[in-house]
Amino acid sequence: MSSTSIRQVREQLEEISYLMERNLDFLSENSSAATTSKQRIRENKGAKTTMSITYDMQDRDQLEEISYPLDENIRNIFRRRQVPAREKTLDNEIKSAVTSASIEQSRDQMEEICYPADEDLKLILKPRKTSTTTTTKNCNDESNNTTTTAATTELSPTPSWTPTPFPTDGLPPTPPMSPEPSPLRPKYEYHIQFDTKLQHWTRNFIVFLIHPFTNRNMGQAQARYLDRAALLSIYKSKKQNPNQRPFCFSKSVELLNDGNSDGLALAQQLFDRDGLLMKRHSMGVWGQELNKGAILILGYLLVKREWRRQGMAGMAIRALIERAKTTKGDVRWMFVKPGTIKEDLELEGKTEGEKEEIEKKAYESAVRFYRSFGFRRVGYSEWFCLAMDEEHASRKTAVEDDLELPEKKDKI
């Protein structure tokens, strides 16, 4: 078989496949017509392809080798244009239905979740606005007046659905927030120590601050009560003995010997033998009024580190004063000599100069505390006094007007 005949046969087969491809749509819609056409093609295939040409067995084999790939191409074209197209249409329909159903279901679930937090959602979904301020100057105006214009821009769109309001009927109103939490109020535990022979003019008051929930000790304070009038009355009642020594206030306090030297130091540094204020300390806001009435001498005031700066020290002082008043009555003055506890200071590894500076700052901090509570310096001594009478001049004296120790003068 010549090459020209083969080329003609190939062209005829390509023409047949082209015609079949064009008629595929019609064949797919009408299966009976497609079947009939296919049979006719098969019946006339030999006539159309031979066209008065005599084939032998070799030529027929060559034709089959050429026509087989073309037949496979026709089948693939038919499958691609019929089955996949229908499957793609079904997939799109299913996806569309699933998507719309998922959107509706998600919206319902979102409404159920957001229902309790309706008020918060309103704030979140509320369109935010920002104001852009531009300032322009009028150059022709001598006073350079400025005009301000504000442009409002909406940042978020209004939601397309409105959440269901949360029912508030029957609920109690929300209490207003306090500006700051109230301080912890400790419980007070009092101890009163006295000697039966001296109980008429002196006692020792101790108060413990107890945590209201854990019952642990938060701090404590101690004060010595001295009644000079009662002491002098007792001395005069015993004056009938001719060998008795003259009255001396400091000597009487020294007999206490309770391990606390503050009472003796006060008697020696501020008062004379008769228990009256020395004239050199009668200055400023203090005068002869200190000669009358019982006194309290604050021996120590301790508050644990974790409870400091919370008003516990002031509570301890007030508790001591109230307890002394209810027990003995005539308490007019409270004295204190500010000091520091070295064990409470971080002095380890410090030089002598650094230690002195740390102790100085701690002492100044103690003085500031007592002054803030109402104590004022007595003359030029290291002692401070608190008047129980709020109308006393010391209670009306500002902290900055209180007396200070002279820098070059020795401490008394």
Short mmCIF file of C-alpha atoms in Angstrom, two decimals:
data_model
loop_
_atom_site.label_atom_id
_atom_site.label_comp_id
_atom_site.label_asym_id
_atom_site.label_seq_id
_atom_site.Cartn_x
_atom_site.Cartn_y
_atom_site.Cartn_z
CA MET A 1 0.00 0.00 0.00
CA SER A 2 1.45 3.34 -1.07
CA SER A 3 2.04 6.28 1.23
CA THR A 4 -0.50 8.32 -0.73
CA SER A 5 -3.24 5.81 0.01
CA ILE A 6 -2.37 5.74 3.69
CA ARG A 7 -2.49 9.53 3.87
CA GLN A 8 -5.88 9.56 2.19
CA VAL A 9 -7.22 6.97 4.57
CA ARG A 10 -5.90 8.98 7.55
CA GLU A 11 -7.54 12.14 6.30
CA GLN A 12 -10.81 10.29 5.83
CA LEU A 13 -10.64 8.88 9.36
CA GLU A 14 -9.87 12.33 10.81
CA GLU A 15 -12.84 13.71 8.91
CA ILE A 16 -15.03 10.96 10.35
CA SER A 17 -13.83 11.64 13.90
CA TYR A 18 -14.40 15.36 13.45
CA LEU A 19 -17.95 14.75 12.26
CA MET A 20 -18.57 12.40 15.18
CA GLU A 21 -17.28 14.99 17.67
CA ARG A 22 -19.63 17.64 16.30
CA ASN A 23 -22.59 15.29 16.61
CA LEU A 24 -21.80 14.15 20.17
CA ASP A 25 -24.22 16.62 21.81
CA PHE A 26 -27.03 15.40 19.63
CA LEU A 27 -26.08 11.76 20.19
CA SER A 28 -26.05 12.22 23.99
CA GLU A 29 -29.57 13.70 24.02
CA ASN A 30 -31.10 11.07 21.77
CA SER A 31 -29.62 7.68 22.54
CA SER A 32 -31.73 5.84 19.95
CA ALA A 33 -30.58 8.16 17.19
CA ALA A 34 -27.01 7.76 18.36
CA THR A 35 -27.31 3.99 18.27
CA THR A 36 -28.79 4.04 14.76
CA SER A 37 -26.11 6.40 13.50
CA LYS A 38 -23.39 4.28 15.02
CA GLN A 39 -24.78 1.16 13.30
CA ARG A 40 -24.92 2.95 9.97
CA ILE A 41 -21.39 4.11 10.40
CA ARG A 42 -20.29 0.57 11.12
CA GLU A 43 -22.21 -0.79 8.08
CA ASN A 44 -20.85 1.80 5.73
CA LYS A 45 -17.44 1.98 7.29
CA GLY A 46 -15.95 -0.47 4.86
CA ALA A 47 -17.43 1.31 1.85
CA LYS A 48 -16.35 4.77 3.02
CA THR A 49 -12.90 3.71 3.92
CA THR A 50 -12.10 1.43 0.95
CA MET A 51 -13.48 3.67 -1.81
CA SER A 52 -12.86 1.11 -4.49
CA ILE A 53 -9.47 0.23 -3.11
CA THR A 54 -8.58 -3.43 -2.70
CA TYR A 55 -7.03 -4.26 0.68
CA ASP A 56 -5.01 -7.24 1.61
CA MET A 57 -4.33 -8.53 5.09
CA GLN A 58 -1.25 -6.36 5.57
CA ASP A 59 -3.07 -3.22 4.59
CA ARG A 60 -5.91 -4.04 7.00
CA ASP A 61 -3.48 -4.45 9.89
CA GLN A 62 -1.96 -1.07 9.12
CA LEU A 63 -5.39 0.54 9.09
CA GLU A 64 -6.24 -0.98 12.47
CA GLU A 65 -3.00 0.33 13.99
CA ILE A 66 -3.82 3.81 12.73
CA SER A 67 -7.52 3.80 13.64
CA TYR A 68 -7.10 2.40 17.20
CA PRO A 69 -5.59 5.57 18.74
CA LEU A 70 -8.23 7.65 17.00
CA ASP A 71 -11.01 5.49 18.46
CA GLU A 72 -9.53 5.88 21.97
CA ASN A 73 -9.39 9.65 21.51
CA ILE A 74 -13.04 9.66 20.50
CA ARG A 75 -13.99 7.65 23.61
CA ASN A 76 -12.02 9.99 25.89
CA ILE A 77 -13.65 13.02 24.30
CA PHE A 78 -17.06 11.48 24.87
CA ARG A 79 -16.33 10.70 28.55
CA ARG A 80 -14.92 14.16 29.22
CA ARG A 81 -17.88 15.93 27.68
CA GLN A 82 -20.63 13.83 29.23
CA VAL A 83 -19.86 12.29 32.64
CA PRO A 84 -17.49 14.88 34.16
CA ALA A 85 -19.73 17.75 33.16
CA ARG A 86 -22.67 16.21 35.01
CA GLU A 87 -20.52 15.39 38.07
CA LYS A 88 -19.19 18.93 38.19
CA THR A 89 -22.73 20.30 38.09
CA LEU A 90 -23.76 18.05 40.97
CA ASP A 91 -20.69 19.05 43.02
CA ASN A 92 -21.48 22.72 42.58
CA GLU A 93 -25.10 22.21 43.61
CA ILE A 94 -24.08 20.22 46.70
CA LYS A 95 -21.46 22.76 47.74
CA SER A 96 -23.92 25.60 47.31
CA ALA A 97 -26.56 23.85 49.41
CA VAL A 98 -24.07 22.90 52.13
CA THR A 99 -22.63 26.41 52.25
CA SER A 100 -26.03 28.10 52.61
CA ALA A 101 -27.09 25.61 55.30
CA SER A 102 -23.82 26.05 57.18
CA ILE A 103 -24.22 29.81 57.14
CA GLU A 104 -27.72 29.63 58.58
CA GLN A 105 -26.68 27.08 61.21
CA SER A 106 -23.59 29.08 62.18
CA ARG A 107 -25.67 32.22 62.53
CA ASP A 108 -28.14 30.43 64.81
CA GLN A 109 -25.32 29.05 66.94
CA MET A 110 -23.68 32.44 67.14
CA GLU A 111 -26.91 34.04 68.33
CA GLU A 112 -27.28 31.38 71.03
CA ILE A 113 -23.69 31.86 72.21
CA CYS A 114 -23.86 35.64 72.20
CA TYR A 115 -27.27 35.81 73.84
CA PRO A 116 -25.99 36.07 77.46
CA ALA A 117 -23.40 38.66 76.47
CA ASP A 118 -25.73 40.89 74.54
CA GLU A 119 -24.60 44.13 76.14
CA ASP A 120 -20.96 43.35 75.47
CA LEU A 121 -21.76 42.51 71.84
CA LYS A 122 -23.48 45.84 71.39
CA LEU A 123 -20.35 47.60 72.53
CA ILE A 124 -18.15 45.42 70.32
CA LEU A 125 -20.33 45.74 67.21
CA LYS A 126 -20.97 49.44 67.73
CA PRO A 127 -19.29 51.42 64.93
CA ARG A 128 -16.20 53.14 66.17
CA LYS A 129 -15.65 56.70 65.21
CA THR A 130 -12.49 58.68 65.09
CA SER A 131 -12.23 62.39 64.92
CA THR A 132 -9.54 63.94 62.80
CA THR A 133 -8.83 67.48 63.88
CA THR A 134 -7.23 69.90 61.49
CA THR A 135 -6.16 73.38 62.49
CA THR A 136 -5.95 76.19 59.97
CA LYS A 137 -4.62 79.66 60.55
CA ASN A 138 -5.98 82.79 59.01
CA CYS A 139 -2.92 84.67 57.84
CA ASN A 140 -4.88 87.88 57.29
CA ASP A 141 -6.03 87.94 60.94
CA GLU A 142 -3.64 89.89 63.15
CA SER A 143 -4.59 87.89 66.26
CA ASN A 144 -3.83 84.56 64.51
CA ASN A 145 -7.15 83.05 65.51
CA THR A 146 -7.45 79.32 64.86
CA THR A 147 -10.46 77.38 63.68
CA THR A 148 -10.90 73.68 64.31
CA THR A 149 -12.93 71.27 62.19
CA ALA A 150 -13.60 67.63 63.05
CA ALA A 151 -14.12 64.90 60.46
CA THR A 152 -15.78 61.71 61.61
CA THR A 153 -14.88 58.41 59.97
CA GLU A 154 -16.83 55.22 60.54
CA LEU A 155 -14.44 52.31 61.05
CA SER A 156 -16.77 49.35 61.33
CA PRO A 157 -20.13 48.72 59.61
CA THR A 158 -23.38 48.33 61.49
CA PRO A 159 -24.22 44.66 62.04
CA SER A 160 -26.90 43.24 59.77
CA TRP A 161 -28.66 41.47 62.65
CA THR A 162 -29.68 42.70 66.09
CA PRO A 163 -28.93 40.48 69.12
CA THR A 164 -31.80 39.57 71.40
CA PRO A 165 -31.76 41.76 74.55
CA PHE A 166 -30.84 40.01 77.79
CA PRO A 167 -33.76 39.92 80.28
CA THR A 168 -33.01 42.11 83.33
CA ASP A 169 -36.43 42.13 84.96
CA GLY A 170 -36.33 41.11 88.61
CA LEU A 171 -32.54 41.37 88.93
CA PRO A 172 -31.11 43.56 91.73
CA PRO A 173 -29.21 46.70 90.66
CA THR A 174 -25.44 46.49 90.44
CA PRO A 175 -23.86 48.14 93.50
CA PRO A 176 -21.46 51.01 92.73
CA MET A 177 -17.76 50.28 92.91
CA SER A 178 -16.01 51.80 95.91
CA PRO A 179 -13.08 54.09 95.02
CA GLU A 180 -10.66 51.94 97.02
CA PRO A 181 -10.99 48.77 99.12
CA SER A 182 -11.51 49.24 102.83
CA PRO A 183 -8.44 48.43 104.95
CA LEU A 184 -8.25 45.20 106.88
CA ARG A 185 -9.55 45.59 110.43
CA PRO A 186 -7.56 43.47 112.87
CA LYS A 187 -8.81 42.13 116.18
CA TYR A 188 -7.32 43.54 119.39
CA GLU A 189 -5.96 41.45 122.23
CA TYR A 190 -5.07 43.42 125.38
CA HIS A 191 -2.68 42.55 128.20
CA ILE A 192 -2.44 44.72 131.34
CA GLN A 193 0.52 44.24 133.65
CA PHE A 194 0.76 45.88 137.08
CA ASP A 195 2.13 45.47 140.59
CA THR A 196 -0.48 45.40 143.31
CA LYS A 197 1.60 47.89 145.35
CA LEU A 198 1.94 50.32 142.41
CA GLN A 199 -1.32 49.79 140.53
CA HIS A 200 -2.76 53.09 141.75
CA TRP A 201 -0.33 55.22 139.73
CA THR A 202 1.30 52.99 137.09
CA ARG A 203 0.37 50.15 134.73
CA ASN A 204 1.73 48.55 131.62
CA PHE A 205 -0.61 48.23 128.59
CA ILE A 206 0.13 45.87 125.70
CA VAL A 207 -2.03 45.43 122.60
CA PHE A 208 -1.69 42.70 119.97
CA LEU A 209 -3.05 43.07 116.43
CA ILE A 210 -4.61 39.73 115.43
CA HIS A 211 -5.55 38.83 111.86
CA PRO A 212 -9.36 38.43 111.70
CA PHE A 213 -9.21 35.26 109.57
CA THR A 214 -5.94 33.47 110.36
CA ASN A 215 -5.62 34.60 114.01
CA ARG A 216 -1.94 35.33 113.43
CA ASN A 217 -0.08 38.17 115.10
CA MET A 218 0.26 41.17 112.78
CA GLY A 219 1.96 43.53 115.24
CA GLN A 220 1.99 44.79 118.80
CA ALA A 221 2.60 47.90 120.89
CA GLN A 222 3.33 48.67 124.55
CA ALA A 223 2.82 51.81 126.63
CA ARG A 224 3.53 52.68 130.28
CA TYR A 225 0.83 54.56 132.21
CA LEU A 226 2.03 57.11 134.83
CA ASP A 227 -0.21 59.16 137.10
CA ARG A 228 1.96 61.82 138.76
CA ALA A 229 -0.87 63.20 140.90
CA ALA A 230 -1.60 59.76 142.36
CA LEU A 231 2.12 59.20 142.99
CA LEU A 232 2.48 62.52 144.79
CA SER A 233 -0.63 61.82 146.86
CA ILE A 234 0.81 58.48 147.97
CA TYR A 235 4.08 60.16 148.92
CA LYS A 236 2.37 62.83 150.97
CA SER A 237 0.36 60.22 152.83
CA LYS A 238 3.65 58.60 153.93
CA LYS A 239 5.45 61.83 154.79
CA GLN A 240 4.84 61.39 158.50
CA ASN A 241 8.08 59.39 158.68
CA PRO A 242 10.85 61.90 159.56
CA ASN A 243 13.54 59.75 157.93
CA GLN A 244 11.76 59.70 154.57
CA ARG A 245 13.63 61.29 151.66
CA PRO A 246 12.10 64.19 149.75
CA PHE A 247 9.89 63.40 146.78
CA CYS A 248 11.66 62.80 143.47
CA PHE A 249 9.68 61.86 140.41
CA SER A 250 12.58 60.21 138.56
CA LYS A 251 13.55 58.12 141.60
CA SER A 252 10.00 56.84 141.92
CA VAL A 253 9.94 55.81 138.26
CA GLU A 254 13.33 54.15 138.66
CA LEU A 255 11.85 51.82 141.26
CA LEU A 256 9.70 50.20 138.57
CA ASN A 257 12.74 48.34 137.20
CA ASP A 258 10.71 46.63 134.49
CA GLY A 259 13.50 46.56 131.95
CA ASN A 260 12.05 49.55 130.10
CA SER A 261 14.19 52.65 130.44
CA ASP A 262 11.87 54.98 128.51
CA GLY A 263 9.92 55.97 131.62
CA LEU A 264 13.09 56.82 133.52
CA ALA A 265 14.57 58.69 130.56
CA LEU A 266 11.39 60.76 130.21
CA ALA A 267 11.35 61.60 133.92
CA GLN A 268 14.99 62.66 133.87
CA GLN A 269 15.04 64.59 130.58
CA LEU A 270 11.71 66.47 130.62
CA PHE A 271 10.52 66.74 134.25
CA ASP A 272 12.03 67.98 137.50
CA ARG A 273 11.93 66.35 140.94
CA ASP A 274 8.28 67.30 141.43
CA GLY A 275 7.21 65.89 138.08
CA LEU A 276 6.81 69.32 136.44
CA LEU A 277 7.99 70.26 132.94
CA MET A 278 11.42 71.87 132.91
CA LYS A 279 11.41 75.52 131.88
CA ARG A 280 13.95 74.99 129.10
CA HIS A 281 11.44 72.70 127.34
CA SER A 282 8.48 74.97 127.92
CA MET A 283 8.46 76.57 124.48
CA GLY A 284 6.61 76.42 121.21
CA VAL A 285 3.22 74.75 121.54
CA TRP A 286 4.02 73.21 124.93
CA GLY A 287 3.77 74.87 128.32
CA GLN A 288 2.67 74.33 131.89
CA GLU A 289 -0.37 72.31 130.77
CA LEU A 290 1.93 69.26 130.65
CA ASN A 291 2.13 69.40 134.47
CA LYS A 292 -1.42 68.12 134.83
CA GLY A 293 -2.97 64.82 133.92
CA ALA A 294 -1.74 61.25 133.53
CA ILE A 295 0.64 60.34 130.72
CA LEU A 296 1.34 57.37 128.46
CA ILE A 297 4.89 56.54 127.40
CA LEU A 298 5.02 54.52 124.17
CA GLY A 299 7.68 51.88 124.76
CA TYR A 300 7.70 50.10 121.39
CA LEU A 301 5.61 49.76 118.26
CA LEU A 302 6.16 46.75 116.02
CA VAL A 303 4.32 45.81 112.82
CA LYS A 304 5.32 42.85 110.67
CA ARG A 305 6.83 43.76 107.35
CA GLU A 306 3.99 42.39 105.21
CA TRP A 307 1.44 44.54 107.04
CA ARG A 308 3.30 47.84 107.00
CA ARG A 309 2.05 50.89 105.10
CA GLN A 310 -1.53 49.77 105.73
CA GLY A 311 -2.42 51.84 108.81
CA MET A 312 -1.71 49.09 111.35
CA ALA A 313 0.67 51.24 113.44
CA GLY A 314 -1.95 53.96 113.84
CA MET A 315 -4.55 51.37 114.85
CA ALA A 316 -2.23 50.04 117.55
CA ILE A 317 -1.65 53.53 119.01
CA ARG A 318 -5.37 54.32 119.06
CA ALA A 319 -6.11 50.96 120.71
CA LEU A 320 -3.59 51.70 123.48
CA ILE A 321 -5.05 55.14 124.12
CA GLU A 322 -8.65 53.90 124.22
CA ARG A 323 -7.75 51.03 126.53
CA ALA A 324 -5.89 53.31 128.93
CA LYS A 325 -8.78 55.79 128.97
CA THR A 326 -11.37 53.13 129.73
CA THR A 327 -9.18 51.63 132.47
CA LYS A 328 -7.79 54.68 134.27
CA GLY A 329 -9.67 57.61 132.80
CA ASP A 330 -7.55 60.75 133.09
CA VAL A 331 -5.07 60.31 130.23
CA ARG A 332 -4.12 63.62 128.60
CA TRP A 333 -0.70 63.10 127.01
CA MET A 334 1.22 60.44 125.15
CA PHE A 335 5.01 60.68 124.81
CA VAL A 336 7.31 58.87 122.41
CA LYS A 337 11.01 58.98 121.60
CA PRO A 338 11.33 57.84 117.96
CA GLY A 339 13.95 55.22 117.31
CA THR A 340 14.89 52.36 115.04
CA ILE A 341 15.47 48.65 115.47
CA LYS A 342 18.83 47.75 113.96
CA GLU A 343 17.80 44.14 113.50
CA ASP A 344 15.07 45.38 111.15
CA LEU A 345 17.55 47.25 108.93
CA GLU A 346 19.59 45.72 106.14
CA LEU A 347 23.09 46.56 107.40
CA GLU A 348 24.94 43.39 106.47
CA GLY A 349 27.89 44.03 104.18
CA LYS A 350 27.62 47.82 104.51
CA THR A 351 30.39 50.20 105.46
CA GLU A 352 30.19 52.34 108.60
CA GLY A 353 29.22 55.38 106.56
CA GLU A 354 26.49 53.46 104.74
CA LYS A 355 25.17 52.08 108.03
CA GLU A 356 24.94 55.58 109.52
CA GLU A 357 23.10 56.82 106.44
CA ILE A 358 20.60 53.93 106.56
CA GLU A 359 19.95 54.47 110.28
CA LYS A 360 19.51 58.20 109.72
CA LYS A 361 16.90 57.66 106.99
CA ALA A 362 15.06 55.12 109.16
CA TYR A 363 14.97 57.59 112.07
CA GLU A 364 13.69 60.40 109.83
CA SER A 365 10.98 58.05 108.53
CA ALA A 366 9.89 57.27 112.11
CA VAL A 367 9.74 61.00 112.94
CA ARG A 368 7.58 61.66 109.87
CA PHE A 369 5.17 58.92 110.91
CA TYR A 370 4.66 60.24 114.45
CA ARG A 371 4.27 63.78 113.19
CA SER A 372 1.65 62.63 110.70
CA PHE A 373 -0.24 61.07 113.61
CA GLY A 374 -0.27 64.37 115.57
CA PHE A 375 2.88 64.19 117.70
CA ARG A 376 4.92 67.40 118.06
CA ARG A 377 8.40 67.92 119.46
CA VAL A 378 8.69 69.01 123.09
CA GLY A 379 11.13 71.92 123.15
CA TYR A 380 14.52 70.98 121.70
CA SER A 381 14.45 67.43 123.05
CA GLU A 382 14.17 64.15 121.22
CA TRP A 383 10.74 63.56 122.76
CA PHE A 384 7.43 64.06 120.97
CA CYS A 385 4.04 64.47 122.62
CA LEU A 386 0.46 63.86 121.47
CA ALA A 387 -2.34 65.84 123.10
CA MET A 388 -5.63 63.99 123.57
CA ASP A 389 -7.49 67.29 123.35
CA GLU A 390 -8.04 68.05 119.69
CA GLU A 391 -8.36 71.75 120.52
CA HIS A 392 -4.81 71.91 121.84
CA ALA A 393 -2.41 74.17 119.95
CA SER A 394 -0.20 71.23 118.98
CA ARG A 395 -3.06 69.61 117.06
CA LYS A 396 -3.38 72.75 114.94
CA THR A 397 0.34 73.18 114.23
CA ALA A 398 1.47 72.15 110.75
CA VAL A 399 4.25 69.61 110.41
CA GLU A 400 6.57 72.10 108.73
CA ASP A 401 6.13 74.50 111.68
CA ASP A 402 7.26 71.94 114.26
CA LEU A 403 10.54 72.52 116.08
CA GLU A 404 13.73 70.89 114.81
CA LEU A 405 16.88 70.03 116.70
CA PRO A 406 19.75 72.47 116.16
CA GLU A 407 22.36 70.89 113.94
CA LYS A 408 25.35 71.92 116.07
CA LYS A 409 23.71 71.37 119.42
CA ASP A 410 24.18 68.16 121.34
CA LYS A 411 21.10 66.03 121.73
CA ILE A 412 19.50 66.18 125.16
#
